[in-house]
Coordinates of C-alpha atoms (C1' of nucleotides) in Angstrom, one line a residue:
Chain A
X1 CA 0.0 0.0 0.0
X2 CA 3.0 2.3 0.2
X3 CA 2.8 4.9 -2.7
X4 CA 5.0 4.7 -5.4
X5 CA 6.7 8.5 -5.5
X6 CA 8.7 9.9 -7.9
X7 CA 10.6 11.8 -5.4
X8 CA 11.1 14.9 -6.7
X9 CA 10.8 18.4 -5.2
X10 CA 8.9 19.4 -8.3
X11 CA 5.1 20.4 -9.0
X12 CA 4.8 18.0 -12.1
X13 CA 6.1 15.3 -10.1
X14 CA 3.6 15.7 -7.5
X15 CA 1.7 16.1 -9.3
X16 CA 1.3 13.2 -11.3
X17 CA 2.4 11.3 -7.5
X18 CA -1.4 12.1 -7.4
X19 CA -3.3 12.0 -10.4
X20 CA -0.5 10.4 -12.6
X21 CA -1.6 7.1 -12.5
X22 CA -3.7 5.0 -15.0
X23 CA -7.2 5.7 -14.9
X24 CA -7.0 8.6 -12.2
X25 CA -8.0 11.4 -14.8
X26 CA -10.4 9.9 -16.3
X27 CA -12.2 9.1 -13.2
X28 CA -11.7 13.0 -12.3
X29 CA -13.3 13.6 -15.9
X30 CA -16.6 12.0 -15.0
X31 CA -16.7 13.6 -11.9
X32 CA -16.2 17.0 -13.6
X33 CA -19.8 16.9 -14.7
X34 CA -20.9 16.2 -11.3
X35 CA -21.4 13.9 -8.2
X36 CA -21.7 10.4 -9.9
X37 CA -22.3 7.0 -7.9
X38 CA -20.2 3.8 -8.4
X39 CA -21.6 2.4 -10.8
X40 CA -22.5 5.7 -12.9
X41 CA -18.3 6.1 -13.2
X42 CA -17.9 2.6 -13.8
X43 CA -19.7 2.7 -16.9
X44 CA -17.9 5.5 -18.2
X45 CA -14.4 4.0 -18.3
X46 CA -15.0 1.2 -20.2
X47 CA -12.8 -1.5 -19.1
X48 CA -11.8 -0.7 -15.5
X49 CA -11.2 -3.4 -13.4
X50 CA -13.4 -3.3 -10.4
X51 CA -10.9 -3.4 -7.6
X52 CA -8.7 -0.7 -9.7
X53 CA -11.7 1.4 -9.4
X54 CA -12.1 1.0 -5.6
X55 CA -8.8 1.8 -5.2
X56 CA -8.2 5.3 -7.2
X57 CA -11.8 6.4 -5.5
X58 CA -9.9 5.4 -2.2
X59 CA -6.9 7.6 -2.7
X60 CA -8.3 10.4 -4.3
X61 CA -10.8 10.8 -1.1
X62 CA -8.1 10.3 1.1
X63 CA -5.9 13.1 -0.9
X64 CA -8.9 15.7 -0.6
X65 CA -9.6 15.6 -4.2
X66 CA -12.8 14.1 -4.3
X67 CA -15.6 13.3 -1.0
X68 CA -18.7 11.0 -0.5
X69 CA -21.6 13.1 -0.9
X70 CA -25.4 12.3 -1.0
X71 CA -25.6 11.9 -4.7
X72 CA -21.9 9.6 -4.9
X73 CA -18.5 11.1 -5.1
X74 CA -18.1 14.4 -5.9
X75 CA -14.9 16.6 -6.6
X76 CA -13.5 18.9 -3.4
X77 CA -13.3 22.6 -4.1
X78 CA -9.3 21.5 -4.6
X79 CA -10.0 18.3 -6.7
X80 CA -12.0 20.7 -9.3
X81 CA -8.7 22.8 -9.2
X82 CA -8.1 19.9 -11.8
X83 CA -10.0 21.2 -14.7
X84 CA -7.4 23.8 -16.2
X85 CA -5.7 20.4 -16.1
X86 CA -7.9 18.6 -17.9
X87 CA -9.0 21.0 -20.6
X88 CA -5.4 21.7 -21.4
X89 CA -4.8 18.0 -21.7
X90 CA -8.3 17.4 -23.5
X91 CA -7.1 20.1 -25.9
X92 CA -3.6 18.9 -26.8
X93 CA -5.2 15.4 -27.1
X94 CA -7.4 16.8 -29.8
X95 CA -4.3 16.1 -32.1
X96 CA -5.4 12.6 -32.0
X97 CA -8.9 12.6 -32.8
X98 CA -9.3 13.4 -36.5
X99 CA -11.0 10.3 -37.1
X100 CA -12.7 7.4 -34.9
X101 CA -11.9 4.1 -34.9
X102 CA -15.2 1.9 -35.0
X103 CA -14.1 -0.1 -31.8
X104 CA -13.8 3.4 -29.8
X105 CA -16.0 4.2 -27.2
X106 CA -18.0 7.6 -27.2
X107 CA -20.2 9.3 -25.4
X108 CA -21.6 12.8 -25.5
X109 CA -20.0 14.1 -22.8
X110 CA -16.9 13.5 -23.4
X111 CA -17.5 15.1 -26.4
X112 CA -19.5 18.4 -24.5
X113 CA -15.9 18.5 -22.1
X114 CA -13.7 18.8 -25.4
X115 CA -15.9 21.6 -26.4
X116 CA -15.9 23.5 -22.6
X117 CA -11.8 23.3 -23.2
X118 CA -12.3 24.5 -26.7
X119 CA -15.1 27.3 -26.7
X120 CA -13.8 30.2 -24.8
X121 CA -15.4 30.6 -20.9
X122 CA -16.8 34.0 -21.5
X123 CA -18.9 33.3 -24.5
X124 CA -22.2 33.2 -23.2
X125 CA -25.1 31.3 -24.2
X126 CA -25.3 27.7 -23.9
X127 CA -24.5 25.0 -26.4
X128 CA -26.5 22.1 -26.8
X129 CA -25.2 18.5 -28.1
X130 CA -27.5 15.6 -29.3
X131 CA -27.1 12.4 -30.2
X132 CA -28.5 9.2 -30.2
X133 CA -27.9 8.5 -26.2
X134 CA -29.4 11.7 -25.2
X135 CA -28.5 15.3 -24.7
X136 CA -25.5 17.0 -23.6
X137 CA -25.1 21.3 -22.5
X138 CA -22.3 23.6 -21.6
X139 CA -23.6 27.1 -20.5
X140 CA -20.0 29.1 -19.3
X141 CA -17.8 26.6 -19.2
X142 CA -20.4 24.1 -17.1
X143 CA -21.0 20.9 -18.6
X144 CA -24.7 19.8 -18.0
X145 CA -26.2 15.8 -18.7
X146 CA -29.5 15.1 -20.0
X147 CA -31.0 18.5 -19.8
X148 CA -32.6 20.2 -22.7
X149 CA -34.7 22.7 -21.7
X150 CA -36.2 24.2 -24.9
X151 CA -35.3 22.3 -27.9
X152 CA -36.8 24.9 -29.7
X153 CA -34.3 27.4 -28.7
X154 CA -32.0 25.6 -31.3
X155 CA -30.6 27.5 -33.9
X156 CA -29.1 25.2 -36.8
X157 CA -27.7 28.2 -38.5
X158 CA -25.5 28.4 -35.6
X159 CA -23.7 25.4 -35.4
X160 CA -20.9 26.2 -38.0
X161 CA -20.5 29.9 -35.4
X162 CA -19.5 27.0 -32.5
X163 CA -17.5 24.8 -35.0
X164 CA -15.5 27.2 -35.9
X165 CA -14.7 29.3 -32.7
X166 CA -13.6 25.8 -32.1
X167 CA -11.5 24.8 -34.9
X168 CA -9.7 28.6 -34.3
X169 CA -7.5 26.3 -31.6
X170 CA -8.5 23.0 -32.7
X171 CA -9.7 21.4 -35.7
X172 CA -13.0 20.4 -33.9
X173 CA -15.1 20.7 -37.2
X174 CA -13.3 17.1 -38.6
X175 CA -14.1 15.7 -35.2
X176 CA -15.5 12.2 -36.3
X177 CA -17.9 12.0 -33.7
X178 CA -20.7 9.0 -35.3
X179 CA -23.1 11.0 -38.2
X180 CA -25.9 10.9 -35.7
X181 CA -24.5 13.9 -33.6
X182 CA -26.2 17.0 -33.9
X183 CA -24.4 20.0 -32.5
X184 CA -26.7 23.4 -32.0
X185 CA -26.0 26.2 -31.0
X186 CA -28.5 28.7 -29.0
X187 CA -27.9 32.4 -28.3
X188 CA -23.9 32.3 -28.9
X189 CA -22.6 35.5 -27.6
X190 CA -20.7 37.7 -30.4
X191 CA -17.4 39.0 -28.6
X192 CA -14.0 37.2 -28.6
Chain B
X1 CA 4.9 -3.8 -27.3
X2 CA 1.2 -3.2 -28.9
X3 CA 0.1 0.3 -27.7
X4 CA -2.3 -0.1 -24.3
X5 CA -5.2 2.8 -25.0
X6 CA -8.3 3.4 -23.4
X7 CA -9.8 2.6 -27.0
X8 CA -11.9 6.1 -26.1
X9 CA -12.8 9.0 -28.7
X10 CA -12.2 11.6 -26.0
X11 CA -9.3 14.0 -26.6
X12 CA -8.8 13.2 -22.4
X13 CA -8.2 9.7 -23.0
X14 CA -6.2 10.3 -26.2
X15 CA -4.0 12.3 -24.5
X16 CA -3.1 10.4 -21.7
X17 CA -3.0 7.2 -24.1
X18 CA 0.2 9.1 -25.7
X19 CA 1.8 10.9 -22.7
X20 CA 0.0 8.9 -19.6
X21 CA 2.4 6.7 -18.9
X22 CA 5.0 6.7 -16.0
X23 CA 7.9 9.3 -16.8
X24 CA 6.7 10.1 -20.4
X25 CA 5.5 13.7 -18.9
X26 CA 9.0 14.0 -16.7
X27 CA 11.1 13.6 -19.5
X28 CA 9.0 15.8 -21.5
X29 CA 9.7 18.6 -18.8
X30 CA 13.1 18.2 -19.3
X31 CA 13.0 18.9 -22.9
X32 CA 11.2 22.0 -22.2
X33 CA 14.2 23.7 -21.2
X34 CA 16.4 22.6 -24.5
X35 CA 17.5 19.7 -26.6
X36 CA 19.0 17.1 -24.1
X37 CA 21.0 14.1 -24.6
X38 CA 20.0 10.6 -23.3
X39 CA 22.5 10.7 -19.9
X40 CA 21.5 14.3 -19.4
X41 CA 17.8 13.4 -19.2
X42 CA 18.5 10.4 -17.5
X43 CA 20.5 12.7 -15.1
X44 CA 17.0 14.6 -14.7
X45 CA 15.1 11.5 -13.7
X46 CA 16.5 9.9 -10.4
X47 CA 15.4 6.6 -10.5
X48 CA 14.3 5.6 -14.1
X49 CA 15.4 2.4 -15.2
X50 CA 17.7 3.1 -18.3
X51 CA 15.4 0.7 -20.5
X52 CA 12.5 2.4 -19.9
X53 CA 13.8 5.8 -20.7
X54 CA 14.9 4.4 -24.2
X55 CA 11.7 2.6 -24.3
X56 CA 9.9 6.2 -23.8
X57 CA 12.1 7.9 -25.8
X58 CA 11.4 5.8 -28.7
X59 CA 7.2 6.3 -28.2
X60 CA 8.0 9.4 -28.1
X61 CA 9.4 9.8 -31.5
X62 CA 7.2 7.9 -33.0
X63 CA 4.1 10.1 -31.9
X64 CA 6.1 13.1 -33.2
X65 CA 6.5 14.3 -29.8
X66 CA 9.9 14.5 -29.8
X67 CA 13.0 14.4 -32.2
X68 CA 16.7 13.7 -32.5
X69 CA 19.3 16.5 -33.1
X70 CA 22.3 17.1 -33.5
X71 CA 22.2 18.4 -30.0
X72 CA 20.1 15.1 -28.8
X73 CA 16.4 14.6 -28.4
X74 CA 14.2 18.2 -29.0
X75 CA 10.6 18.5 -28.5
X76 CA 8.8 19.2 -31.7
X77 CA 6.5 22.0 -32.2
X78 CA 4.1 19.5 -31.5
X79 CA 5.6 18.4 -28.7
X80 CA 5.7 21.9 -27.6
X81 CA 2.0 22.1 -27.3
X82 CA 2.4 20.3 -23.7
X83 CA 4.0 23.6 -22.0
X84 CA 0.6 24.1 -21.4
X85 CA 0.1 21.2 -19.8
X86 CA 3.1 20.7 -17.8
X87 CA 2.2 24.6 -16.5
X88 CA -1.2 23.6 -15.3
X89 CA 0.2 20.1 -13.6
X90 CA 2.9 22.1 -12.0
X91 CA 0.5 24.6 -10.6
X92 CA -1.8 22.5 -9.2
X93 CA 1.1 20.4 -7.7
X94 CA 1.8 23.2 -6.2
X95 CA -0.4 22.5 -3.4
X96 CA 1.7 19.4 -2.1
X97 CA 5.1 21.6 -2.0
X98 CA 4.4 23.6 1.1
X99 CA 6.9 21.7 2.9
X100 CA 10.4 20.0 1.0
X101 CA 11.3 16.5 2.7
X102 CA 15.0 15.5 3.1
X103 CA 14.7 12.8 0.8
X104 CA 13.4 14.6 -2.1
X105 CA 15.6 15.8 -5.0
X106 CA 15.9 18.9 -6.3
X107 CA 16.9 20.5 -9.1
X108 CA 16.5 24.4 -9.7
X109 CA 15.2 23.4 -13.1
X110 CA 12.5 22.6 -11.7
X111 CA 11.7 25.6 -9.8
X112 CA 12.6 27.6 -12.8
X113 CA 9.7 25.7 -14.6
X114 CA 7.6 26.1 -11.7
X115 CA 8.2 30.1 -11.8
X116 CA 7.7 30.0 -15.7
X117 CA 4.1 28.6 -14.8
X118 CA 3.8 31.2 -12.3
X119 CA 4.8 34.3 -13.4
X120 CA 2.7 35.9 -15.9
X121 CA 4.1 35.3 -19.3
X122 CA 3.6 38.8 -20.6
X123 CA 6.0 40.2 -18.0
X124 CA 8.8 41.7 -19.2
X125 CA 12.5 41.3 -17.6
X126 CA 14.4 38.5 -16.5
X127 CA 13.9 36.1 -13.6
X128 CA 17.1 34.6 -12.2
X129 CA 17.5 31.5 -9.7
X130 CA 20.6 30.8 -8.0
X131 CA 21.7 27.7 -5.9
X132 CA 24.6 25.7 -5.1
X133 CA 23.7 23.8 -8.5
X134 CA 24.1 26.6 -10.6
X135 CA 22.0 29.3 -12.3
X136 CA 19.1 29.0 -14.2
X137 CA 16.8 32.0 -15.3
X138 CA 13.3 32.8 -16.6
X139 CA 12.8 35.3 -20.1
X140 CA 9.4 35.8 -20.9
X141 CA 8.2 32.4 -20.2
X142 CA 11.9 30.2 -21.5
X143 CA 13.5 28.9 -19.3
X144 CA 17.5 28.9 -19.7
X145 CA 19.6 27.2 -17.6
X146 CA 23.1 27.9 -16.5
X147 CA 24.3 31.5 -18.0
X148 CA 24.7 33.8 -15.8
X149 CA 24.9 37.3 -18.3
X150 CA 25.0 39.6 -16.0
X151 CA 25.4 38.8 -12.2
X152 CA 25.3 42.3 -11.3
X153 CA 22.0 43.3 -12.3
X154 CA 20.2 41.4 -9.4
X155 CA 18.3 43.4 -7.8
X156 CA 17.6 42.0 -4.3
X157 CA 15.1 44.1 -3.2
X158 CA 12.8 42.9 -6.0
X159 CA 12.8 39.2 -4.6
X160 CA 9.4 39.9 -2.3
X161 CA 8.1 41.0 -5.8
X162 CA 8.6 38.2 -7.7
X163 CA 7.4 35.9 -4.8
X164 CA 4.7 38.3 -4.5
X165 CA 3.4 38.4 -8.3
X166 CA 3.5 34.0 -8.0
X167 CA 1.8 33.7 -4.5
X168 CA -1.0 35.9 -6.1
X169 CA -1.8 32.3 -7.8
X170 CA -0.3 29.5 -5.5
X171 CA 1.4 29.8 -2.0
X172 CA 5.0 29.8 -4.1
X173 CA 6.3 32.2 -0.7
X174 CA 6.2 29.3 1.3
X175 CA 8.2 26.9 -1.0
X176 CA 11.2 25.2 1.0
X177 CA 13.9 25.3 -1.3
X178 CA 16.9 24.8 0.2
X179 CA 18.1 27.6 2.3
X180 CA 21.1 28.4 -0.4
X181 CA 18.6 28.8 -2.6
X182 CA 18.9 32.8 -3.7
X183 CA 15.5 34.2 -6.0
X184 CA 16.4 37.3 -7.4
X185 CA 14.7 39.5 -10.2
X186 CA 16.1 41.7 -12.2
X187 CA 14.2 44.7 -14.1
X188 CA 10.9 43.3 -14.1
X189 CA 8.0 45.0 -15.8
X190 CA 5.4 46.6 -13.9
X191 CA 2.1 45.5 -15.6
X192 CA 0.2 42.8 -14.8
Chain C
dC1 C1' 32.2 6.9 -21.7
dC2 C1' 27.6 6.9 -23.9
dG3 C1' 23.6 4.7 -25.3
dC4 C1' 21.3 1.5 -24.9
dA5 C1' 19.8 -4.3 -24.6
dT6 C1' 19.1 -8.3 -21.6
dC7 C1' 17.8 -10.6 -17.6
dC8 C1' 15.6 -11.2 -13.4
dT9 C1' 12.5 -9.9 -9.6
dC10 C1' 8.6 -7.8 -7.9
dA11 C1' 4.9 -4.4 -7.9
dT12 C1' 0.9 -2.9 -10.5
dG13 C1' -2.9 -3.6 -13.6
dG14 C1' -6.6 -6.5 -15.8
dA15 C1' -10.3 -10.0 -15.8
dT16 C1' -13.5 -12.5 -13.5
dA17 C1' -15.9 -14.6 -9.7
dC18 C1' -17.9 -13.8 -5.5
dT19 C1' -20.1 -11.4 -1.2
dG20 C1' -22.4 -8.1 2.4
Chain D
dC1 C1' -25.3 -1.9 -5.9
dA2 C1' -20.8 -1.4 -4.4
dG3 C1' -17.5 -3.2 -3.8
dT4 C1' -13.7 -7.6 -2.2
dA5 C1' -10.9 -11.7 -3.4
dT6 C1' -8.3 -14.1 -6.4
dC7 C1' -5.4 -15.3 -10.1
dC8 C1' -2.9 -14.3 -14.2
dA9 C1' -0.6 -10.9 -17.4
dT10 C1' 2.1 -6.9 -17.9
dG11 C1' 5.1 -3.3 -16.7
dA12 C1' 8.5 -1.1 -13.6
dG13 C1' 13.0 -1.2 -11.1
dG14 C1' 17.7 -2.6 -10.7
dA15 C1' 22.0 -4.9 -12.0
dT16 C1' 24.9 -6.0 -15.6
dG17 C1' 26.7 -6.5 -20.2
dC18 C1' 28.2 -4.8 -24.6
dG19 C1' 29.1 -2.5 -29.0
dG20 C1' 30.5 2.0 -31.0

DNA sequence: CCGCATCCTCATGGATACTG
DNA sequence: CAGTATCCATGAGGATGCGG
């Protein structure tokens, strides 16, 4: 049970002491779109081994980046510290994702966090993303599940505005997300 | 040696398919300060078996994230992209770096990297950090290690400034360097 | 000496079965 | 549902060897 350390006086180093190990992140990632039970982050990391899972949740509570709440684990004020991490990561991972491979996993959220990294926090108005398995939102940078208030309140003439603020830092319009993803835009701010 | 992924379309995943593994983001920190040769790294990495370094290094250039000079290995300018996110790691690993134990190496690298994350990138003038080890010093955001133009311009006075412009961010004040460890600024801008 | 490759041991991760 | 227990596969750590 002894932690494996790098040993090194350094922030990156301690910081991936923390959150550097395999599946960490991506457990964090789930919980940046809000408290989730055991079961709910288990079926978004496709592949975790049961035990593995136990254990991350384990040391993460006990390093004060996530807590047991009412609605499951949830990220401390400190573990959501994590984001500028994540988005920067998401971002330079975006390199990567020009086109999907049939046997890769997707789901909308993941999708809806590329876009909060991508769509700058200001921007106001609140971007809406469907597809098959239900509805995703980000209104300022907050990534919302299953919520879609007015689906009237879409505006299809919109969508290329999002795609390409986007593809100004990435090249988000040849994400290959499955055909059946439809990305709207409602009320998109005008500045920068 | 097949690749382990996550086998998810999610930039998060992608990314940490390609640079998630032990070391990979250590040894990319190293290159951030310059083209390095394989002992030099290694020197950089207490610990790392020399295998798995030459295993890393050889992912590495094969995802285009790094190259080999006539000076050694170099980050591309894709492998550049991940200043960003060895700047947001090292700030949020700031948290665990209140206190320095015995045990743990140090190199000023390091806390010249940790300053470059710090200290607002526009700010004009020159950060210098001096220890027993040597000198390393800050320029609009590169880090250079180990010329020392002008000792003479070091302006002690401005030390509390420096620390003062980083701890507006993360308790950087309160990092335990080593005692011998001297922080001194020279002609620093006075914007933000 | 530098830049690895090999070999061995042990810690960590992965898959599945099982339990309070 | 939320894990624990178990067993096997894989990867990391450390010593040593070896060619340029």
């Amino acid at each position: 049970m002894t932690r494996k350390t790098y040993g090194q006086y350094c922030g990156l180093a301690k910081a991936l002491d923390h959150v550097g190990d395999r599946w960490t992140l991506l457990i964090v990632r789930e919980l940046l779109m809000g408290p989730r039970r055991y079961s709910r982050i288990r079926a978004g990391l496709p592949g975790i081994a049961t035990n593995l899972l136990a254990d991350r949740l384990r040391e993460l509570e006990a390093d004060g980046i996530i807590r047991q709440g009412d609605a499951g684990y949830e990220l401390t004020e400190f573990g959501r510290g994590l984001e500028k991490v994540v988005h920067e990561l998401v971002r330079w991972g975006g390199h990567w994702m020009r086109h999907r491979e049939p046997e890769e996993e997707f789901r909308p959220e993941w999708f809806a966090i590329a876009l909060a990294a991508l769509v700058p926090r200001r921007r106001a108005g609140k971007v809406e993303i469907r597809t098959g398995d239900g509805v995703v939102s980000i209104d300022r940078g907050r990534v919302l599940v299953g919520s879609s208030d007015d689906p009237d309140a879409i505006v299809e003439g919109e969508t290329q505005l999002v795609l390409g603020v986007a593809a100004g830092e990435l090249p988000l319009a040849s994400l290959d997300v499955t055909g059946d993803a439809t990305v709207a835009a409602g009320a998109l701010g005008a500045g920068p």
